[in-house]
């Protein structure tokens, strides 16, 4: 198979959205264990902004993007996971999703069910599998428990809310605006707190009769960490899984004792899909609830791939809700 010419977003230095460059790139034939994938949709995630800004350092120059969906165009030697023509989706793996086509190790790919669109596949893999492991492994939510989900109208948050309700939890969600509050309620939140004008720890205590919540799922980071710990019941669990407002500042571990012998964990997706069996099982769990219609993955924004810089600006300015995809 010959090499191919395509377009991709590349970064040569860290910084703001302006560092994203639309470039012509050359793809070699897929190596052993790799496939060539033609993207139909690419997922936009906050972690992309962390890579771009240098919060999560990368060797430069680099591609960007952790999830996408498309069709397998060619396979390298020894590939058994997928075949040419398969509709597939992925998350994790080498950063290069912001591309029209790419080579990627086949072990990262899962076959996308026919009932799910490429846009759904691109929008759900990172966010949906994150929600799956948060709810089922990091802190297994049980029926009857009350939980707090920050950014409840966002990409991961919107899936967490729906899935937690399916598990029988009472869900308190925080959002930044009245418009997002309407969406959070539509997703199933039992109570919604607009944190820009309310003290969410005080509201959570009031809503729980002073007890606090079993678990907080916090993707906001620096601005909400201490308040989230203050929301926990005795021996509750604080799950810090994102840094939308910046990394959490160092803190004295004695805080955890004072807050009621609470637990704090900082999970990451790669450790929950470290083996192919884990990846396939978590993806199957996600696909099942989405195909059933009980958890909806709604693409709320679409941008041309070459306009990724504007997508980053809107994401960081909190102008997006739900899931966003980039279209080649």
mmCIF file of C-alpha atoms in Angstrom:
data_model
loop_
_atom_site.group_PDB
_atom_site.id
_atom_site.type_symbol
_atom_site.label_atom_id
_atom_site.label_comp_id
_atom_site.label_asym_id
_atom_site.label_seq_id
_atom_site.Cartn_x
_atom_site.Cartn_y
_atom_site.Cartn_z
ATOM 1 C CA UNK A 1 0.000 0.000 0.000
ATOM 2 C CA UNK A 2 1.291 3.475 -0.844
ATOM 3 C CA UNK A 3 1.501 6.531 1.367
ATOM 4 C CA UNK A 4 -1.374 9.034 1.371
ATOM 5 C CA UNK A 5 -1.726 12.788 1.727
ATOM 6 C CA UNK A 6 -4.302 14.210 4.104
ATOM 7 C CA UNK A 7 -4.964 17.189 6.381
ATOM 8 C CA UNK A 8 -4.648 17.406 10.171
ATOM 9 C CA UNK A 9 -4.496 19.892 13.010
ATOM 10 C CA UNK A 10 -0.980 20.123 14.463
ATOM 11 C CA UNK A 11 0.621 22.139 17.249
ATOM 12 C CA UNK A 12 4.253 23.272 17.207
ATOM 13 C CA UNK A 13 4.124 25.223 20.472
ATOM 14 C CA UNK A 14 1.848 25.375 23.490
ATOM 15 C CA UNK A 15 -0.556 28.244 24.040
ATOM 16 C CA UNK A 16 -4.065 29.399 23.228
ATOM 17 C CA UNK A 17 -6.337 28.213 20.419
ATOM 18 C CA UNK A 18 -4.244 30.203 17.926
ATOM 19 C CA UNK A 19 -1.498 27.537 18.066
ATOM 20 C CA UNK A 20 -3.753 25.034 16.255
ATOM 21 C CA UNK A 21 -2.507 24.769 12.661
ATOM 22 C CA UNK A 22 -4.300 23.171 9.682
ATOM 23 C CA UNK A 23 -1.593 21.317 7.770
ATOM 24 C CA UNK A 24 -1.015 18.863 4.960
ATOM 25 C CA UNK A 25 0.456 15.628 6.326
ATOM 26 C CA UNK A 26 1.683 12.425 4.719
ATOM 27 C CA UNK A 27 0.495 9.051 6.005
ATOM 28 C CA UNK A 28 2.745 6.034 5.493
ATOM 29 C CA UNK A 29 1.140 2.633 4.948
ATOM 30 C CA UNK A 30 -0.171 1.200 8.232
ATOM 31 C CA UNK A 31 2.527 -0.698 10.133
ATOM 32 C CA UNK A 32 2.068 -4.118 11.693
ATOM 33 C CA UNK A 33 -0.811 -3.978 14.153
ATOM 34 C CA UNK A 34 -2.102 -0.676 12.722
ATOM 35 C CA UNK A 35 -5.021 0.354 10.534
ATOM 36 C CA UNK A 36 -5.633 3.390 8.366
ATOM 37 C CA UNK A 37 -8.838 5.038 9.515
ATOM 38 C CA UNK A 38 -10.867 7.598 7.565
ATOM 39 C CA UNK A 39 -12.581 9.861 10.116
ATOM 40 C CA UNK A 40 -16.240 10.785 9.729
ATOM 41 C CA UNK A 41 -16.408 12.635 13.074
ATOM 42 C CA UNK A 42 -14.013 13.593 15.861
ATOM 43 C CA UNK A 43 -14.854 14.258 19.505
ATOM 44 C CA UNK A 44 -13.983 17.537 21.246
ATOM 45 C CA UNK A 45 -12.971 17.233 24.906
ATOM 46 C CA UNK A 46 -11.564 19.454 27.628
ATOM 47 C CA UNK A 47 -8.451 17.296 27.774
ATOM 48 C CA UNK A 48 -7.643 18.553 24.257
ATOM 49 C CA UNK A 49 -7.279 22.056 25.715
ATOM 50 C CA UNK A 50 -4.996 20.710 28.470
ATOM 51 C CA UNK A 51 -2.698 19.208 25.824
ATOM 52 C CA UNK A 52 -2.770 22.403 23.747
ATOM 53 C CA UNK A 53 -2.048 24.700 26.701
ATOM 54 C CA UNK A 54 0.742 22.584 28.172
ATOM 55 C CA UNK A 55 -1.135 21.638 31.365
ATOM 56 C CA UNK A 56 -0.543 18.059 30.221
ATOM 57 C CA UNK A 57 2.868 18.364 28.487
ATOM 58 C CA UNK A 58 3.450 16.783 25.066
ATOM 59 C CA UNK A 59 6.551 16.342 22.936
ATOM 60 C CA UNK A 60 6.233 18.853 20.103
ATOM 61 C CA UNK A 61 5.258 19.052 17.326
ATOM 62 C CA UNK A 62 2.184 16.950 17.981
ATOM 63 C CA UNK A 63 -1.244 16.018 16.762
ATOM 64 C CA UNK A 64 -4.262 16.500 19.006
ATOM 65 C CA UNK A 65 -7.458 14.715 19.936
ATOM 66 C CA UNK A 66 -8.300 11.470 21.721
ATOM 67 C CA UNK A 67 -11.463 10.118 20.118
ATOM 68 C CA UNK A 68 -13.072 9.669 16.759
ATOM 69 C CA UNK A 69 -15.195 7.453 14.550
ATOM 70 C CA UNK A 70 -14.927 6.384 10.946
ATOM 71 C CA UNK A 71 -14.247 3.559 8.514
ATOM 72 C CA UNK A 72 -11.226 1.281 8.301
ATOM 73 C CA UNK A 73 -9.539 1.815 4.915
ATOM 74 C CA UNK A 74 -6.561 -0.529 5.227
ATOM 75 C CA UNK A 75 -4.996 -2.870 7.760
ATOM 76 C CA UNK A 76 -1.394 -3.675 8.523
ATOM 77 C CA UNK A 77 0.126 -7.070 9.093
ATOM 78 C CA UNK A 78 -1.291 -9.109 11.960
ATOM 79 C CA UNK A 79 -4.450 -7.062 12.555
ATOM 80 C CA UNK A 80 -7.259 -9.292 13.833
ATOM 81 C CA UNK A 81 -9.451 -6.860 15.790
ATOM 82 C CA UNK A 82 -11.124 -5.187 12.779
ATOM 83 C CA UNK A 83 -11.443 -5.520 8.994
ATOM 84 C CA UNK A 84 -11.429 -3.162 6.026
ATOM 85 C CA UNK A 85 -14.837 -1.493 5.766
ATOM 86 C CA UNK A 86 -15.677 -1.776 9.478
ATOM 87 C CA UNK A 87 -17.369 1.176 11.156
ATOM 88 C CA UNK A 88 -15.293 1.823 14.263
ATOM 89 C CA UNK A 89 -14.825 4.255 17.130
ATOM 90 C CA UNK A 90 -12.021 4.786 19.628
ATOM 91 C CA UNK A 91 -10.654 6.766 22.500
ATOM 92 C CA UNK A 92 -7.174 6.972 23.964
ATOM 93 C CA UNK A 93 -4.167 5.878 21.916
ATOM 94 C CA UNK A 94 -1.723 8.238 20.207
ATOM 95 C CA UNK A 95 -2.998 11.817 19.890
ATOM 96 C CA UNK A 96 -4.017 12.426 16.291
ATOM 97 C CA UNK A 97 -7.804 12.409 16.149
ATOM 98 C CA UNK A 98 -7.880 15.940 14.720
ATOM 99 C CA UNK A 99 -7.237 14.606 11.230
ATOM 100 C CA UNK A 100 -9.085 13.619 8.080
ATOM 101 C CA UNK A 101 -7.396 10.221 8.195
ATOM 102 C CA UNK A 102 -4.802 8.600 10.420
ATOM 103 C CA UNK A 103 -2.949 5.411 11.258
ATOM 104 C CA UNK A 104 -3.786 3.954 14.673
ATOM 105 C CA UNK A 105 -3.045 0.686 16.523
ATOM 106 C CA UNK A 106 -6.020 -1.616 15.967
ATOM 107 C CA UNK A 107 -6.150 -2.549 19.660
ATOM 108 C CA UNK A 108 -7.717 0.856 20.425
ATOM 109 C CA UNK A 109 -10.672 0.356 18.054
ATOM 110 C CA UNK A 110 -14.106 -1.065 18.790
ATOM 111 C CA UNK A 111 -16.733 -1.841 16.179
ATOM 112 C CA UNK A 112 -19.510 0.751 16.200
ATOM 113 C CA UNK A 113 -23.022 -0.770 16.213
ATOM 114 C CA UNK A 114 -25.021 0.020 13.078
ATOM 115 C CA UNK A 115 -27.718 1.752 15.164
ATOM 116 C CA UNK A 116 -25.236 4.412 16.293
ATOM 117 C CA UNK A 117 -24.079 7.214 14.016
ATOM 118 C CA UNK A 118 -20.474 8.259 13.478
ATOM 119 C CA UNK A 119 -21.242 11.503 15.315
ATOM 120 C CA UNK A 120 -22.589 9.584 18.296
ATOM 121 C CA UNK A 121 -19.558 7.302 18.224
ATOM 122 C CA UNK A 122 -17.146 10.216 18.180
ATOM 123 C CA UNK A 123 -19.057 12.041 20.907
ATOM 124 C CA UNK A 124 -19.514 9.140 23.303
ATOM 125 C CA UNK A 125 -16.290 7.176 23.515
ATOM 126 C CA UNK A 126 -14.182 9.316 25.852
ATOM 127 C CA UNK A 127 -17.059 10.951 27.689
ATOM 128 C CA UNK A 128 -19.261 7.860 27.819
ATOM 129 C CA UNK A 129 -16.591 5.408 28.910
ATOM 130 C CA UNK A 130 -15.471 7.969 31.483
ATOM 131 C CA UNK A 131 -19.021 8.067 32.842
ATOM 132 C CA UNK A 132 -19.143 4.260 32.791
ATOM 133 C CA UNK A 133 -16.041 3.750 34.895
ATOM 134 C CA UNK A 134 -16.863 6.637 37.253
ATOM 135 C CA UNK A 135 -20.306 5.209 38.063
ATOM 136 C CA UNK A 136 -19.445 1.521 38.054
ATOM 137 C CA UNK A 137 -15.834 1.301 39.232
ATOM 138 C CA UNK A 138 -14.393 4.480 40.768
ATOM 139 C CA UNK A 139 -17.412 4.801 43.043
ATOM 140 C CA UNK A 140 -20.134 2.239 42.299
ATOM 141 C CA UNK A 141 -23.368 4.192 42.716
ATOM 142 C CA UNK A 142 -26.196 2.342 44.430
ATOM 143 C CA UNK A 143 -29.936 2.887 44.257
ATOM 144 C CA UNK A 144 -31.174 5.317 46.881
ATOM 145 C CA UNK A 145 -27.916 7.259 47.219
ATOM 146 C CA UNK A 146 -27.699 11.004 46.648
ATOM 147 C CA UNK A 147 -24.840 12.202 44.461
ATOM 148 C CA UNK A 148 -23.501 15.537 43.186
ATOM 149 C CA UNK A 149 -22.503 16.030 39.549
ATOM 150 C CA UNK A 150 -20.674 19.227 38.619
ATOM 151 C CA UNK A 151 -21.075 20.612 35.086
ATOM 152 C CA UNK A 152 -24.260 18.568 34.812
ATOM 153 C CA UNK A 153 -25.111 19.973 31.362
ATOM 154 C CA UNK A 154 -21.655 19.255 29.939
ATOM 155 C CA UNK A 155 -20.394 16.307 27.933
ATOM 156 C CA UNK A 156 -19.515 13.821 30.679
ATOM 157 C CA UNK A 157 -21.934 15.417 33.131
ATOM 158 C CA UNK A 158 -24.963 14.926 30.901
ATOM 159 C CA UNK A 159 -24.177 11.209 30.577
ATOM 160 C CA UNK A 160 -23.456 10.855 34.309
ATOM 161 C CA UNK A 161 -26.819 12.394 35.208
ATOM 162 C CA UNK A 162 -28.842 10.108 32.950
ATOM 163 C CA UNK A 163 -26.950 6.943 33.873
ATOM 164 C CA UNK A 164 -27.015 7.688 37.607
ATOM 165 C CA UNK A 165 -30.789 8.116 37.433
ATOM 166 C CA UNK A 166 -30.975 4.764 35.645
ATOM 167 C CA UNK A 167 -29.085 3.269 38.613
ATOM 168 C CA UNK A 168 -31.645 4.702 41.016
ATOM 169 C CA UNK A 169 -29.692 7.626 42.481
ATOM 170 C CA UNK A 170 -30.984 11.041 43.489
ATOM 171 C CA UNK A 171 -28.902 13.506 41.456
ATOM 172 C CA UNK A 172 -27.965 17.052 42.404
ATOM 173 C CA UNK A 173 -26.359 18.906 39.494
ATOM 174 C CA UNK A 174 -24.477 22.185 39.308
ATOM 175 C CA UNK A 175 -24.429 24.430 36.244
ATOM 176 C CA UNK A 176 -23.250 27.929 35.391
ATOM 177 C CA UNK A 177 -26.398 29.479 33.894
ATOM 178 C CA UNK A 178 -30.176 29.315 33.875
ATOM 179 C CA UNK A 179 -30.096 27.999 30.315
ATOM 180 C CA UNK A 180 -27.889 25.096 31.386
ATOM 181 C CA UNK A 181 -30.108 24.558 34.421
ATOM 182 C CA UNK A 182 -33.038 23.864 32.087
ATOM 183 C CA UNK A 183 -30.981 21.279 30.242
ATOM 184 C CA UNK A 184 -29.799 19.638 33.468
ATOM 185 C CA UNK A 185 -33.389 19.250 34.638
ATOM 186 C CA UNK A 186 -34.393 17.801 31.269
ATOM 187 C CA UNK A 187 -31.592 15.249 31.622
ATOM 188 C CA UNK A 188 -33.051 14.091 34.928
ATOM 189 C CA UNK A 189 -31.420 16.097 37.723
ATOM 190 C CA UNK A 190 -33.629 16.060 40.816
ATOM 191 C CA UNK A 191 -32.132 19.353 41.997
ATOM 192 C CA UNK A 192 -30.090 21.941 40.094
ATOM 193 C CA UNK A 193 -27.767 24.543 41.623
ATOM 194 C CA UNK A 194 -26.597 27.549 39.597
ATOM 195 C CA UNK A 195 -23.176 27.903 41.213
ATOM 196 C CA UNK A 196 -22.587 31.398 39.806
ATOM 197 C CA UNK A 197 -25.145 32.813 42.263
ATOM 198 C CA UNK A 198 -25.569 30.121 44.948
ATOM 199 C CA UNK A 199 -23.245 28.467 47.469
ATOM 200 C CA UNK A 200 -23.397 24.879 46.298
ATOM 201 C CA UNK A 201 -22.063 23.385 49.593
ATOM 202 C CA UNK A 202 -24.815 25.172 51.537
ATOM 203 C CA UNK A 203 -27.499 24.077 49.073
ATOM 204 C CA UNK A 204 -26.282 20.478 49.109
ATOM 205 C CA UNK A 205 -26.396 20.359 52.912
ATOM 206 C CA UNK A 206 -29.891 21.831 52.877
ATOM 207 C CA UNK A 207 -31.104 19.390 50.215
ATOM 208 C CA UNK A 208 -29.702 16.390 52.121
ATOM 209 C CA UNK A 209 -30.910 17.382 55.574
ATOM 210 C CA UNK A 210 -27.362 18.174 56.630
ATOM 211 C CA UNK A 211 -26.028 14.712 55.798
ATOM 212 C CA UNK A 212 -24.161 15.433 52.549
ATOM 213 C CA UNK A 213 -23.808 13.303 49.429
ATOM 214 C CA UNK A 214 -22.273 9.871 48.948
ATOM 215 C CA UNK A 215 -20.037 10.999 46.090
ATOM 216 C CA UNK A 216 -19.111 14.137 44.167
ATOM 217 C CA UNK A 217 -18.089 13.825 40.508
ATOM 218 C CA UNK A 218 -16.021 16.954 39.864
ATOM 219 C CA UNK A 219 -14.573 17.866 36.470
ATOM 220 C CA UNK A 220 -14.175 21.553 37.331
ATOM 221 C CA UNK A 221 -11.012 21.297 39.442
ATOM 222 C CA UNK A 222 -9.459 24.227 41.260
ATOM 223 C CA UNK A 223 -12.565 26.381 41.764
ATOM 224 C CA UNK A 224 -14.803 23.660 43.224
ATOM 225 C CA UNK A 225 -12.475 21.217 44.986
ATOM 226 C CA UNK A 226 -12.753 22.447 48.581
ATOM 227 C CA UNK A 227 -16.472 23.117 48.211
ATOM 228 C CA UNK A 228 -16.947 19.603 46.841
ATOM 229 C CA UNK A 229 -15.195 18.044 49.833
ATOM 230 C CA UNK A 230 -17.505 20.101 52.065
ATOM 231 C CA UNK A 231 -20.517 18.459 50.367
ATOM 232 C CA UNK A 232 -19.613 14.901 51.346
ATOM 233 C CA UNK A 233 -21.301 12.763 53.948
ATOM 234 C CA UNK A 234 -19.176 10.926 56.500
ATOM 235 C CA UNK A 235 -16.772 8.614 54.614
ATOM 236 C CA UNK A 236 -18.032 9.975 51.307
ATOM 237 C CA UNK A 237 -15.937 9.975 48.132
ATOM 238 C CA UNK A 238 -14.639 12.970 46.208
ATOM 239 C CA UNK A 239 -13.889 12.050 42.591
ATOM 240 C CA UNK A 240 -11.808 14.747 40.898
ATOM 241 C CA UNK A 241 -11.628 13.775 37.235
ATOM 242 C CA UNK A 242 -10.984 17.064 35.427
ATOM 243 C CA UNK A 243 -9.407 20.517 35.617
ATOM 244 C CA UNK A 244 -11.687 22.873 33.666
ATOM 245 C CA UNK A 245 -10.705 25.819 35.907
ATOM 246 C CA UNK A 246 -7.139 24.647 36.482
ATOM 247 C CA UNK A 247 -5.404 21.986 38.566
ATOM 248 C CA UNK A 248 -6.364 21.453 42.199
ATOM 249 C CA UNK A 249 -4.013 23.237 44.601
ATOM 250 C CA UNK A 250 -1.996 21.189 47.133
ATOM 251 C CA UNK A 251 -3.906 20.582 50.364
ATOM 252 C CA UNK A 252 -3.282 19.200 53.850
ATOM 253 C CA UNK A 253 -4.493 15.595 54.123
ATOM 254 C CA UNK A 254 -5.847 16.433 57.585
ATOM 255 C CA UNK A 255 -8.665 18.132 55.677
ATOM 256 C CA UNK A 256 -10.028 14.690 54.789
ATOM 257 C CA UNK A 257 -10.281 13.707 58.446
ATOM 258 C CA UNK A 258 -11.927 16.993 59.390
ATOM 259 C CA UNK A 259 -14.464 16.550 56.597
ATOM 260 C CA UNK A 260 -15.599 13.187 57.992
ATOM 261 C CA UNK A 261 -12.843 10.718 57.085
ATOM 262 C CA UNK A 262 -13.671 11.217 53.418
ATOM 263 C CA UNK A 263 -11.890 9.739 50.419
ATOM 264 C CA UNK A 264 -10.380 11.628 47.472
ATOM 265 C CA UNK A 265 -9.392 9.996 44.184
ATOM 266 C CA UNK A 266 -8.078 11.331 40.877
ATOM 267 C CA UNK A 267 -8.898 8.701 38.228
ATOM 268 C CA UNK A 268 -7.814 8.723 34.612
ATOM 269 C CA UNK A 269 -9.296 6.919 31.619
ATOM 270 C CA UNK A 270 -6.137 4.996 30.567
ATOM 271 C CA UNK A 271 -6.078 3.097 33.877
ATOM 272 C CA UNK A 272 -9.654 1.912 33.378
ATOM 273 C CA UNK A 273 -9.126 0.647 29.810
ATOM 274 C CA UNK A 274 -5.584 -0.600 30.335
ATOM 275 C CA UNK A 275 -6.353 -3.911 28.632
ATOM 276 C CA UNK A 276 -8.337 -4.605 25.479
ATOM 277 C CA UNK A 277 -10.779 -6.733 27.483
ATOM 278 C CA UNK A 278 -11.529 -3.748 29.738
ATOM 279 C CA UNK A 279 -11.970 -1.443 26.751
ATOM 280 C CA UNK A 280 -14.337 -3.820 24.956
ATOM 281 C CA UNK A 281 -16.386 -4.494 28.114
ATOM 282 C CA UNK A 282 -16.792 -0.820 29.031
ATOM 283 C CA UNK A 283 -17.643 0.129 25.447
ATOM 284 C CA UNK A 284 -20.241 -2.673 25.300
ATOM 285 C CA UNK A 285 -21.813 -1.402 28.536
ATOM 286 C CA UNK A 286 -21.974 2.114 27.096
ATOM 287 C CA UNK A 287 -23.350 1.014 23.719
ATOM 288 C CA UNK A 288 -26.055 -1.038 25.461
ATOM 289 C CA UNK A 289 -27.515 1.872 27.456
ATOM 290 C CA UNK A 290 -27.319 4.263 24.499
ATOM 291 C CA UNK A 291 -28.924 1.790 22.086
ATOM 292 C CA UNK A 292 -31.712 1.203 24.626
ATOM 293 C CA UNK A 293 -32.536 4.922 24.546
ATOM 294 C CA UNK A 294 -32.206 5.150 28.339
ATOM 295 C CA UNK A 295 -29.051 7.256 28.057
ATOM 296 C CA UNK A 296 -28.947 9.747 25.193
ATOM 297 C CA UNK A 297 -25.755 11.137 23.690
ATOM 298 C CA UNK A 298 -26.767 14.345 21.973
ATOM 299 C CA UNK A 299 -24.407 16.250 19.710
ATOM 300 C CA UNK A 300 -25.198 19.879 20.512
ATOM 301 C CA UNK A 301 -22.441 21.612 18.498
ATOM 302 C CA UNK A 302 -20.671 20.842 15.232
ATOM 303 C CA UNK A 303 -17.584 22.556 13.789
ATOM 304 C CA UNK A 304 -15.531 21.954 10.680
ATOM 305 C CA UNK A 305 -12.282 20.270 11.694
ATOM 306 C CA UNK A 306 -10.272 23.130 10.226
ATOM 307 C CA UNK A 307 -12.150 25.461 12.629
ATOM 308 C CA UNK A 308 -10.947 23.575 15.719
ATOM 309 C CA UNK A 309 -9.498 26.787 17.185
ATOM 310 C CA UNK A 310 -12.976 28.334 17.398
ATOM 311 C CA UNK A 311 -14.323 25.149 18.953
ATOM 312 C CA UNK A 312 -11.643 25.421 21.646
ATOM 313 C CA UNK A 313 -12.517 29.063 22.293
ATOM 314 C CA UNK A 314 -16.192 28.236 22.728
ATOM 315 C CA UNK A 315 -15.484 25.222 24.950
ATOM 316 C CA UNK A 316 -13.211 27.181 27.275
ATOM 317 C CA UNK A 317 -15.667 30.096 27.420
ATOM 318 C CA UNK A 318 -18.441 27.704 28.553
ATOM 319 C CA UNK A 319 -20.470 28.440 25.425
ATOM 320 C CA UNK A 320 -21.091 24.757 24.697
ATOM 321 C CA UNK A 321 -23.457 22.225 26.228
ATOM 322 C CA UNK A 322 -23.511 18.461 25.900
ATOM 323 C CA UNK A 323 -21.239 16.936 23.278
ATOM 324 C CA UNK A 324 -19.391 18.623 20.422
ATOM 325 C CA UNK A 325 -17.895 17.071 17.293
ATOM 326 C CA UNK A 326 -15.469 18.220 14.629
ATOM 327 C CA UNK A 327 -16.302 17.200 11.063
ATOM 328 C CA UNK A 328 -13.553 16.580 8.473
#
